[in-house]
Short mmCIF file of C-alpha atoms in Angstrom, two decimals:
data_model
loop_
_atom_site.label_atom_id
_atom_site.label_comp_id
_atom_site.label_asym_id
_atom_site.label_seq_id
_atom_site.Cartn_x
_atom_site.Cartn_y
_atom_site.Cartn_z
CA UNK A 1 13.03 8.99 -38.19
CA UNK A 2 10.07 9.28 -36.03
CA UNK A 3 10.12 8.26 -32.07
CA UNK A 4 6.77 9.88 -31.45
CA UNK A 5 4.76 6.63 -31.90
CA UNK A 6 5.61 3.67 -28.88
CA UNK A 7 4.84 0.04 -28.86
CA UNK A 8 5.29 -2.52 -26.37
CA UNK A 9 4.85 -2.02 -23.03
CA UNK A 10 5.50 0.82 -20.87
CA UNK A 11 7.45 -0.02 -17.84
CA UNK A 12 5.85 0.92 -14.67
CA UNK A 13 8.99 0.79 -11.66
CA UNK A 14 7.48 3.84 -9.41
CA UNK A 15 7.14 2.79 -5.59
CA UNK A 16 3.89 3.29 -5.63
CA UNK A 17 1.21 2.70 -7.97
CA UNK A 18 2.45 -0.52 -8.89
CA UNK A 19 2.15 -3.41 -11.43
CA UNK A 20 -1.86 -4.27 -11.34
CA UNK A 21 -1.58 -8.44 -12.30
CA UNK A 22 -4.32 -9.23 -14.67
CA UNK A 23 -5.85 -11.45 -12.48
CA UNK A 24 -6.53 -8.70 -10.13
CA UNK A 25 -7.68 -6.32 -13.03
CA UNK A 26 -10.31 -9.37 -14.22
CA UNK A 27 -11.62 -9.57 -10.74
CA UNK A 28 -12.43 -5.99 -10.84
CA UNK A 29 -14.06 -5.39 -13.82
CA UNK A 30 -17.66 -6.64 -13.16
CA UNK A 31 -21.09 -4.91 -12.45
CA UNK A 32 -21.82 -4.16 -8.99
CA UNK A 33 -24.07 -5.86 -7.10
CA UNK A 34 -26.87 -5.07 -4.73
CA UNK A 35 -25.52 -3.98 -1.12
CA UNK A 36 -27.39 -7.19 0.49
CA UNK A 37 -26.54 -10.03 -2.32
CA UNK A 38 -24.52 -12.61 -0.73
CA UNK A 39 -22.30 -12.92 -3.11
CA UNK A 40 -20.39 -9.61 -2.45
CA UNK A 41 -21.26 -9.94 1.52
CA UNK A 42 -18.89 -13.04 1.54
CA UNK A 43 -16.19 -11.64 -0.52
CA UNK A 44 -15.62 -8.78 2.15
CA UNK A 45 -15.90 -10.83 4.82
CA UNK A 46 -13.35 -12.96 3.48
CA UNK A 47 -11.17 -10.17 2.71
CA UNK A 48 -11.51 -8.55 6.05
CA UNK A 49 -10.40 -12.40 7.50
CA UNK A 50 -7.61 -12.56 5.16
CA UNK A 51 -6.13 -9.34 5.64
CA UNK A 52 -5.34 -9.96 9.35
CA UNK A 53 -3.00 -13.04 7.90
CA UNK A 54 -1.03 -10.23 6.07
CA UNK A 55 -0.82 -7.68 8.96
CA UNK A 56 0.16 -11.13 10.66
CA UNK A 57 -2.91 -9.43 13.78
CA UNK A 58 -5.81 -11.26 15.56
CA UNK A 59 -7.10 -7.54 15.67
CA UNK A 60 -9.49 -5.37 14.31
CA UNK A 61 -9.68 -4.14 10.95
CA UNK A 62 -11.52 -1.08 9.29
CA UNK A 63 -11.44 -0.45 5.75
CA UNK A 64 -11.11 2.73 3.33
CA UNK A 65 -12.40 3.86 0.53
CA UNK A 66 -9.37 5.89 -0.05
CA UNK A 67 -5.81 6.15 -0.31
CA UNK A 68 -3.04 5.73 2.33
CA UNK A 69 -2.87 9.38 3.80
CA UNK A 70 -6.60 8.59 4.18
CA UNK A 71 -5.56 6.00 6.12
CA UNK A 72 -3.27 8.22 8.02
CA UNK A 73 -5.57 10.37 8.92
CA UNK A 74 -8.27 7.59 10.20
CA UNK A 75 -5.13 6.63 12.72
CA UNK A 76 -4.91 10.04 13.96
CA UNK A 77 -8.50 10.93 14.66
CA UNK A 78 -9.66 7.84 15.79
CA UNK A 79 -6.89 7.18 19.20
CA UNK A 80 -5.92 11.00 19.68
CA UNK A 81 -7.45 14.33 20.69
CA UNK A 82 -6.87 18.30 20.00
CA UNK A 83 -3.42 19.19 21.67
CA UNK A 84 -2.22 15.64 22.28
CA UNK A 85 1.37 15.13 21.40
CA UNK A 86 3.16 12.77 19.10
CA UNK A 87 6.47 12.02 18.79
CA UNK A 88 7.63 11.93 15.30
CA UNK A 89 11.15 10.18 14.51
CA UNK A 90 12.39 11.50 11.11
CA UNK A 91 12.69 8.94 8.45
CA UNK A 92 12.09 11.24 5.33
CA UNK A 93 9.27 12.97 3.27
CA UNK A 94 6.66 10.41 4.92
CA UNK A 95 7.66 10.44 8.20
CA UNK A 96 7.40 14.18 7.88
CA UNK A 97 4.51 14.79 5.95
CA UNK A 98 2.24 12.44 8.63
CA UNK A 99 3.38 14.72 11.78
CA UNK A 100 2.41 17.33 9.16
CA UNK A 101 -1.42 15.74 9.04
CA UNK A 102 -1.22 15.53 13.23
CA UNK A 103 -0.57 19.27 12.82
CA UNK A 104 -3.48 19.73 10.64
CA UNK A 105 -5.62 18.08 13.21
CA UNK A 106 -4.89 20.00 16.18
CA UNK A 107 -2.62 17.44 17.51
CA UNK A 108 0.78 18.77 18.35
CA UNK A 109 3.90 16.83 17.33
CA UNK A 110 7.74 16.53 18.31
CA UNK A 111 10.07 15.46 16.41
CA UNK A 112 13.59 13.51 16.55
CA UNK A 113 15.63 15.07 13.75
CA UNK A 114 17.08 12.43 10.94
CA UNK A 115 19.82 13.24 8.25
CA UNK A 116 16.89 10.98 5.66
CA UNK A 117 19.88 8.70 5.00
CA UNK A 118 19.97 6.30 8.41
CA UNK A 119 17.04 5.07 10.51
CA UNK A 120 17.08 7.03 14.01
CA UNK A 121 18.69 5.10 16.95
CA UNK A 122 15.85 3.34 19.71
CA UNK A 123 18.02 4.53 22.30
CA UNK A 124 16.94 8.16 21.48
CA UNK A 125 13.38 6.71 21.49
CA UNK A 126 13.69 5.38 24.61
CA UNK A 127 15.57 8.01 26.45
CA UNK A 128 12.91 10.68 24.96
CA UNK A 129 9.87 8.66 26.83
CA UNK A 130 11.90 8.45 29.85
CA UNK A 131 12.05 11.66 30.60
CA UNK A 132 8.53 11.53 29.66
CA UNK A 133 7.24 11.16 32.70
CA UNK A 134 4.07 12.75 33.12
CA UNK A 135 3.34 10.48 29.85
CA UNK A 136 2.88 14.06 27.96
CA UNK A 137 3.60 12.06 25.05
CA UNK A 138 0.39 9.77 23.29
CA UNK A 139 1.40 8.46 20.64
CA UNK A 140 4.73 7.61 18.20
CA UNK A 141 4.36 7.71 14.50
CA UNK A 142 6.41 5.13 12.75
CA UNK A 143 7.03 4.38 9.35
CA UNK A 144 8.74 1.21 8.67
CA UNK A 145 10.58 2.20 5.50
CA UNK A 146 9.98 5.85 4.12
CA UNK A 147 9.48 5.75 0.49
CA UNK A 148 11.30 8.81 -0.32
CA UNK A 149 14.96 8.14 1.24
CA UNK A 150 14.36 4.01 1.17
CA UNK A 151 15.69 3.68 4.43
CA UNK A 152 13.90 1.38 6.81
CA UNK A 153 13.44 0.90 10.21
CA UNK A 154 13.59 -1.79 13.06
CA UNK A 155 9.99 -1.96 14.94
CA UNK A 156 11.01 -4.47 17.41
CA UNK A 157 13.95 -2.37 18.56
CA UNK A 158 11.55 0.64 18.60
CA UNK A 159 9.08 -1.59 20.83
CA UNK A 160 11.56 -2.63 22.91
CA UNK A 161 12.70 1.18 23.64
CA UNK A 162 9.05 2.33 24.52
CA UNK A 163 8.74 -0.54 27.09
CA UNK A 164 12.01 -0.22 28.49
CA UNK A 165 10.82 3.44 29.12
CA UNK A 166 8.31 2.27 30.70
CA UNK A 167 6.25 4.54 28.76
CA UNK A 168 2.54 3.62 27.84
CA UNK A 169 1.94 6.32 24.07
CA UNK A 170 0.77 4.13 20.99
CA UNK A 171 2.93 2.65 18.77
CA UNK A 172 1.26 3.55 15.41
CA UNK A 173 3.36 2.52 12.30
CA UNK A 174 2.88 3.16 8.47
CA UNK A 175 3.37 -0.13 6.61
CA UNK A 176 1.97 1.39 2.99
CA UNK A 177 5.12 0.47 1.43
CA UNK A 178 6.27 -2.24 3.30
CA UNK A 179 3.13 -4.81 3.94
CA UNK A 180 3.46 -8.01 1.46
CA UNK A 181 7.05 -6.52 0.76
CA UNK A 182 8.83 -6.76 4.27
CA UNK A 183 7.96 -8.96 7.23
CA UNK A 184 5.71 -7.42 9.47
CA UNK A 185 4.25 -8.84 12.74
CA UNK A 186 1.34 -6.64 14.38
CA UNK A 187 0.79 -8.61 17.32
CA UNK A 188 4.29 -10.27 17.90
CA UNK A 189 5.86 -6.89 17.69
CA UNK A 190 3.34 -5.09 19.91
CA UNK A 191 2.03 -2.44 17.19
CA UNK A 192 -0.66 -1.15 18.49
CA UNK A 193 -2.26 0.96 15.00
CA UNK A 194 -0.86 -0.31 11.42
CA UNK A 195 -2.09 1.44 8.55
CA UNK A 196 -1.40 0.37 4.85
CA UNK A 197 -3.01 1.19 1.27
CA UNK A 198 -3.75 -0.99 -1.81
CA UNK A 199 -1.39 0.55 -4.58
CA UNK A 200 1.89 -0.81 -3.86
CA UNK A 201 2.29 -4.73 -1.93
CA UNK A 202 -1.10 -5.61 -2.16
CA UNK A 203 -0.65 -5.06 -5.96
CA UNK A 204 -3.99 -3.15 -6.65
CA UNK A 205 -4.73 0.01 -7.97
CA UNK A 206 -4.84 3.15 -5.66
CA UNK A 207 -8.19 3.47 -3.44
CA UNK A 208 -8.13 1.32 -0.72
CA UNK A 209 -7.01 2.03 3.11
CA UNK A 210 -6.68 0.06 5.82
CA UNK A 211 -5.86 0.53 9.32
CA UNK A 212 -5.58 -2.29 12.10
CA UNK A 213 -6.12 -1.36 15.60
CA UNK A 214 -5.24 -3.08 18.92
CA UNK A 215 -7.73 -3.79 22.24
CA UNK A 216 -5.29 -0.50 23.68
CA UNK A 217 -5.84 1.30 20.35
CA UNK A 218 -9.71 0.98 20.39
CA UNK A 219 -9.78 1.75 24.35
CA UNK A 220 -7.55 5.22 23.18
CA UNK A 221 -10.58 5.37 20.84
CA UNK A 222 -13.29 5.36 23.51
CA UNK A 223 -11.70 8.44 24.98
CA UNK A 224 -10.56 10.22 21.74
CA UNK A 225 -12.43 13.60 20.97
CA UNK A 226 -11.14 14.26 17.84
CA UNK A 227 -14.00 15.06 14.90
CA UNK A 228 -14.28 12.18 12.83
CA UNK A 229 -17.18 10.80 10.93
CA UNK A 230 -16.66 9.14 7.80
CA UNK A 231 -13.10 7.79 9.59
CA UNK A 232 -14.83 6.79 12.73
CA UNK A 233 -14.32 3.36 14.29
CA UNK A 234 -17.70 3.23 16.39
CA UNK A 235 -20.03 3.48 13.17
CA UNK A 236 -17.98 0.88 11.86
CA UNK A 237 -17.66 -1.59 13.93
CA UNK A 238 -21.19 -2.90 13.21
CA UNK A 239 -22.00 -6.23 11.73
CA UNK A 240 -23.93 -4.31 8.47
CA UNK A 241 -21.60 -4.33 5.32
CA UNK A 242 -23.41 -0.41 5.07
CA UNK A 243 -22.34 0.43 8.35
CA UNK A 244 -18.66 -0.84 7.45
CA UNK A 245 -18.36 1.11 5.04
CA UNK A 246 -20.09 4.01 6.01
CA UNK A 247 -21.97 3.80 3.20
CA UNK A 248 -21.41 1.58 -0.14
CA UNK A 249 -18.87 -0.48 -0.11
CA UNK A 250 -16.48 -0.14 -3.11
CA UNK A 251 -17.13 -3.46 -4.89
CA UNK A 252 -14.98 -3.50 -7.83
CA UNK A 253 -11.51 -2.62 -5.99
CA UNK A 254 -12.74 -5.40 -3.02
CA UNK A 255 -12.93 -7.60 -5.39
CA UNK A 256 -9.57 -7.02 -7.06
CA UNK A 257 -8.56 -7.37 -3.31
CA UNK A 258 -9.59 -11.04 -3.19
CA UNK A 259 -7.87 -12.15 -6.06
CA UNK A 260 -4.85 -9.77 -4.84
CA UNK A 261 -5.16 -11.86 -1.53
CA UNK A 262 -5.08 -14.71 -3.05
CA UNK A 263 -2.18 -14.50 -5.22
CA UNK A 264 0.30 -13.37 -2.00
CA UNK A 265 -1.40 -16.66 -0.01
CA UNK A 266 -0.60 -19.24 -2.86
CA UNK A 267 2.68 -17.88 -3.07
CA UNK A 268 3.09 -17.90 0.86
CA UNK A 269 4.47 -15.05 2.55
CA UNK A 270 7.92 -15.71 3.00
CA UNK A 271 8.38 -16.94 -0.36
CA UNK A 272 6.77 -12.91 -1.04
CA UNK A 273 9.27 -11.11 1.36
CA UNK A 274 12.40 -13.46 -0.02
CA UNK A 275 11.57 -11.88 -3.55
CA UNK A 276 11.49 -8.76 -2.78
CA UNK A 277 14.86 -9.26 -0.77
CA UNK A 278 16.50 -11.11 -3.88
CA UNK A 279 15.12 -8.15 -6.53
CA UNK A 280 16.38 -5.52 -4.09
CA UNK A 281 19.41 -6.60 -3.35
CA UNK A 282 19.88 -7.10 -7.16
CA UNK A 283 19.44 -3.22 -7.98
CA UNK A 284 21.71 -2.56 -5.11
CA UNK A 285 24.55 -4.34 -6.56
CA UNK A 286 24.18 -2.72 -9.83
CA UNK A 287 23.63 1.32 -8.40
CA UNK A 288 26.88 0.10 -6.11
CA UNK A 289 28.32 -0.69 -9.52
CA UNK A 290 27.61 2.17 -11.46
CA UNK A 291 28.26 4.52 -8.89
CA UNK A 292 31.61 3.75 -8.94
CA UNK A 293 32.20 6.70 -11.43
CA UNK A 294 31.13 8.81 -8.59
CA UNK A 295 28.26 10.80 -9.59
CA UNK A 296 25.96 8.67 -7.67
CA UNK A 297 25.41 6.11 -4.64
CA UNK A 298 22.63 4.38 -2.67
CA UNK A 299 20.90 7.26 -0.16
CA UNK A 300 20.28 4.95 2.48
CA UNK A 301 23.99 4.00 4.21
CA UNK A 302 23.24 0.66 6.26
CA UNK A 303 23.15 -2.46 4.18
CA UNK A 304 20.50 -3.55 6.96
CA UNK A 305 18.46 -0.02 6.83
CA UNK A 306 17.68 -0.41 2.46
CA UNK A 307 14.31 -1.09 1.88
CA UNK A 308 13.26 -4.38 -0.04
CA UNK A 309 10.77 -2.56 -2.21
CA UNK A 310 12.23 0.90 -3.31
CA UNK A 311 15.83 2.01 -3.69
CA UNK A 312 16.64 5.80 -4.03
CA UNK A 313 19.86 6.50 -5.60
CA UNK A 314 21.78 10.05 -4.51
CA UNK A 315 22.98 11.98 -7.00
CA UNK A 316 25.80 14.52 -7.16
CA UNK A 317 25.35 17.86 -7.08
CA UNK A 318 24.99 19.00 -10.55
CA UNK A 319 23.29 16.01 -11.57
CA UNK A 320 19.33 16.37 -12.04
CA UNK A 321 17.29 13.44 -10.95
CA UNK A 322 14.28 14.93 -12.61
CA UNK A 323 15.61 14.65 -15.53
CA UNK A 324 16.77 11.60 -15.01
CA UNK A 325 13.08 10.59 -14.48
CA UNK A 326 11.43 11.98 -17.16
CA UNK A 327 13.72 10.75 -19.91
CA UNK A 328 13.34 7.47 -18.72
CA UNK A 329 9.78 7.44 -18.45
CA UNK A 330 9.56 9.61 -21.88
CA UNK A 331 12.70 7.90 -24.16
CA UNK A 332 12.85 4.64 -22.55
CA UNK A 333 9.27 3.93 -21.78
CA UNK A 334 10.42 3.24 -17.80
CA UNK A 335 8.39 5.26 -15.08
CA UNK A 336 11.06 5.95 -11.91
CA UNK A 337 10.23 7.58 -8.91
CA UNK A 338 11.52 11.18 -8.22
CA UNK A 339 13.51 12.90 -5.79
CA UNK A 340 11.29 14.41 -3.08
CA UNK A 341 10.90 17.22 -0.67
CA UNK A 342 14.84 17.66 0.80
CA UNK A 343 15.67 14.97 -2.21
CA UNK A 344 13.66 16.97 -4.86
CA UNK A 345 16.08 17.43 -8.08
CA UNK A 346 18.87 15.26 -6.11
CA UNK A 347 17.29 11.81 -6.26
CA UNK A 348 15.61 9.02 -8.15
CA UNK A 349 13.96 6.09 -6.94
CA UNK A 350 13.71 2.56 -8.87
CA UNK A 351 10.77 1.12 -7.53
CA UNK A 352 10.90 -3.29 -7.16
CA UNK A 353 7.48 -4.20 -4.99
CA UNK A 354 4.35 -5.90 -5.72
CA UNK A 355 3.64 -7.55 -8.95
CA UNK A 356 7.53 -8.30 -9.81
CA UNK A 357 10.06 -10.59 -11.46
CA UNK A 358 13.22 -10.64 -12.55
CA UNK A 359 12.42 -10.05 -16.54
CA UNK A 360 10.86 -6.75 -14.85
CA UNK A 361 13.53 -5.63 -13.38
CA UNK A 362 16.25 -6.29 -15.94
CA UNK A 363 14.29 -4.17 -17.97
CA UNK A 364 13.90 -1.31 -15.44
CA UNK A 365 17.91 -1.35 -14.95
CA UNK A 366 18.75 -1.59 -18.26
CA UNK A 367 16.15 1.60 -19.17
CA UNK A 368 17.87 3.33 -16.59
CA UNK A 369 21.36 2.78 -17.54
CA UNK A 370 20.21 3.14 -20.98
CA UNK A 371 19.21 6.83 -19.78
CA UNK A 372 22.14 7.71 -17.89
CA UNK A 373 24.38 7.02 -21.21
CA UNK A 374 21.55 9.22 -22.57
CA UNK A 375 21.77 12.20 -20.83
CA UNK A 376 26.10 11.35 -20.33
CA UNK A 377 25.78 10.63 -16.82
CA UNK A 378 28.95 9.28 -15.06
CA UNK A 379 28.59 5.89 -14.18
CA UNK A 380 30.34 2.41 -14.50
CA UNK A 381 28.90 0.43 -17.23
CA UNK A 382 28.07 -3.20 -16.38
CA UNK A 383 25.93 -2.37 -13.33
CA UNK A 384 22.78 -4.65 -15.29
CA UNK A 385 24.85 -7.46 -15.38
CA UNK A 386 25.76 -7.45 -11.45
CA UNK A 387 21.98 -7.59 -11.02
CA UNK A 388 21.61 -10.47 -13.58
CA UNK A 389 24.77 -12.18 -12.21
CA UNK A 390 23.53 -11.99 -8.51
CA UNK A 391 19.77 -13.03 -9.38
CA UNK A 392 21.19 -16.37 -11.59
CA UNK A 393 23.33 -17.57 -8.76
CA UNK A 394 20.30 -17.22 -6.64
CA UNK A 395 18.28 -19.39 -8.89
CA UNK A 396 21.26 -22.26 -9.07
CA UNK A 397 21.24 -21.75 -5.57
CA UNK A 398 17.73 -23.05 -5.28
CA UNK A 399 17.76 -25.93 -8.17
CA UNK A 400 21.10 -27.39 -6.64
CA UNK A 401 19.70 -27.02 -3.07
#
């Protein structure tokens, strides 16, 4: 017997790309049009409107054609300068990797160390920008949940440390896997850069960045002497679609933004974020249940630091989580998320954002259970049915009010 040939469809649970709906995908596939037509002038000024009501900003918004270390770096050169310093709190591989980019750029960086399994306490925040008091410090990289570890972090508590310091650096915060997954509040919150990317919330395909700036971010900009061209926020800022885009804008994924837009409006945003807490929470109840065999548990410790859109389960040692992800995605047809940097080999990740139900997931859980019994990995059987049993009391829930 022959397993070489698959039908059906391949499940696609990585944080990041992400489900594409196929009303997005039918959106996107028409010809381009000419730069001036009207038509395509009114669909990205509607996006650019509509995007502020995700970011939950009155600000300004500049677009990408590119992914979200793209947008990353547009952050960096556009509010900072050769030598400035950043303070970086460790969250994981992403937190990490964009202090890495600041390096890159001549900026230098500092960072608070994290064990990648718990967010890093404000109070260390704020008592680091005390003793700042020459205001050496410019700017704090954030990210609200780090992919890699799926632990997530409290902006208003960091907020609240950097003004009880009294300290006046940027708050610039990563959102790529969090915005249209996890509440986010730009203006309430006092963010003063966001930065976010198409593939994973906004339930596109990879190749859009965005970045939102405050009134302090773009004065930071004025005085910013950083090299930048292609990234820079003066070109534009102009009315010209051209200009926007520093050249041609890319038509076929804005207009899979629209429709994306659309769908997380009709739905209504907290109906989105409730989802993605009702799906997570499900595959936390079943890793919770099949880790206790004890070969493996969730990597983040805090109930109230997991991430709503990604969940990266710890293995023992011993245990390969590459494996683990490439039988699934090869015998079972399932695409997981690896282990990375300090969790490369010792992790997986099930990915639950963006285009999502609970059909989906069943089927991701049960592919991965299906793989540890595979490869005889210690585990608890029954771990699928705590999801389903959690996910149908939340539906009586709602029909019995």
């Amino acid at each position: 017997m022959s397993y070489s040939v698959h039908r059906g469809r391949h499940l696609l649970n990585t944080p990041g790309p992400t489900n594409v709906p196929e009303r997005v995908l039918q959106a996107m596939v028409r010809n381009p049009m000419d730069l001036s037509d009207p038509v395509p002038l009114a669909v990205i000024e509607s996006c650019f409107q509509d995007i502020k009501k995700i970011f939950k900003t009155e600000h300004e918004i500049f677009m990408y054609a590119s992914n979200g270390h793209g947008a990353w770096e547009a952050a960096l050169v556009n509010t900072m300068s050769p030598g400035d310093l950043l303070l970086v709190p460790e969250l994981g591989n992403f937190s990490t990797g964009w202090g890495e980019m600041a390096e890159a750029l001549q900026m230098r960086t500092e960072t608070i160390k994290g064990d990648w399994r718990q967010a890093i306490d404000p109070e260390k925040i704020r008592e680091r920008l005390a003793a700042d008091t020459s205001h050496e410090i410019k700017g704090l990289l954030i990210v609200q949940t780090d992919t890699a570890t799926s632990v997530t972090c409290d902006i208003p508590a960091i907020r609240k440390a950097i003004d009880e310091a009294g300290h006046p650096a940027l708050l610039l915060v990563d959102t790529i896997p969090t915005l249209a997954v996890t509440d986010f509040r730009m203006d309430e919150w006092g963010v003063d850069v966001a930065v976010t990317a198409s593939q994973k919330g906004l339930m596109m395909p990879p190749g859009l960045g965005f970045v939102a700036a405050s009134p302090k971010a773009l004065e930071a900009h004025k005085k910013a002497t950083s090299q930048r061209r292609y990234w820079d926020w003066s070109l534009r800022l102009a009315s010209e679609s051209y200009r926007t885009f520093c050249g041609t804008s890319p038509q076929s994924q804005l207009y899979g933004l629209r429709a994306a837009l659309d769908m997380l409006l009709e739905e209504g945003l907290e109906n989105v974020f409730a989802r993605h807490k009702r799906l997570a929470t499900a595959t936390h109840r079943c890793v919770e249940h099949w880790g206790k065999a004890g070969a493996m548990e969730l990597n983040a410790i805090h109930a109230a630091q997991r991430a709503d859109g990604v969940t990266t389960i710890l293995l023992n040692e011993g245990i390969d989580g590459a494996k683990i992800r490439d039988v699934c995605r090869d015998e079972m047809q399932c695409a997981l998320g690896g282990g990375l940097r300090n969790l490369s080999g010792r992790a997986f990740r099930i990915g639950h954002m963006g285009d999502m139900n609970e059909a989906l997931l069943y089927g991701a859980l049960a592919s991965v259970e299906a793989t540890l019994s595979y490869l005889d990995v210690p585990y608890e059987p029954g771990g699928v049915t705590k999801a389903i049993d959690y996910l149908v009391a939340e539906r009586k829930k709602n029909r019995d009010g």
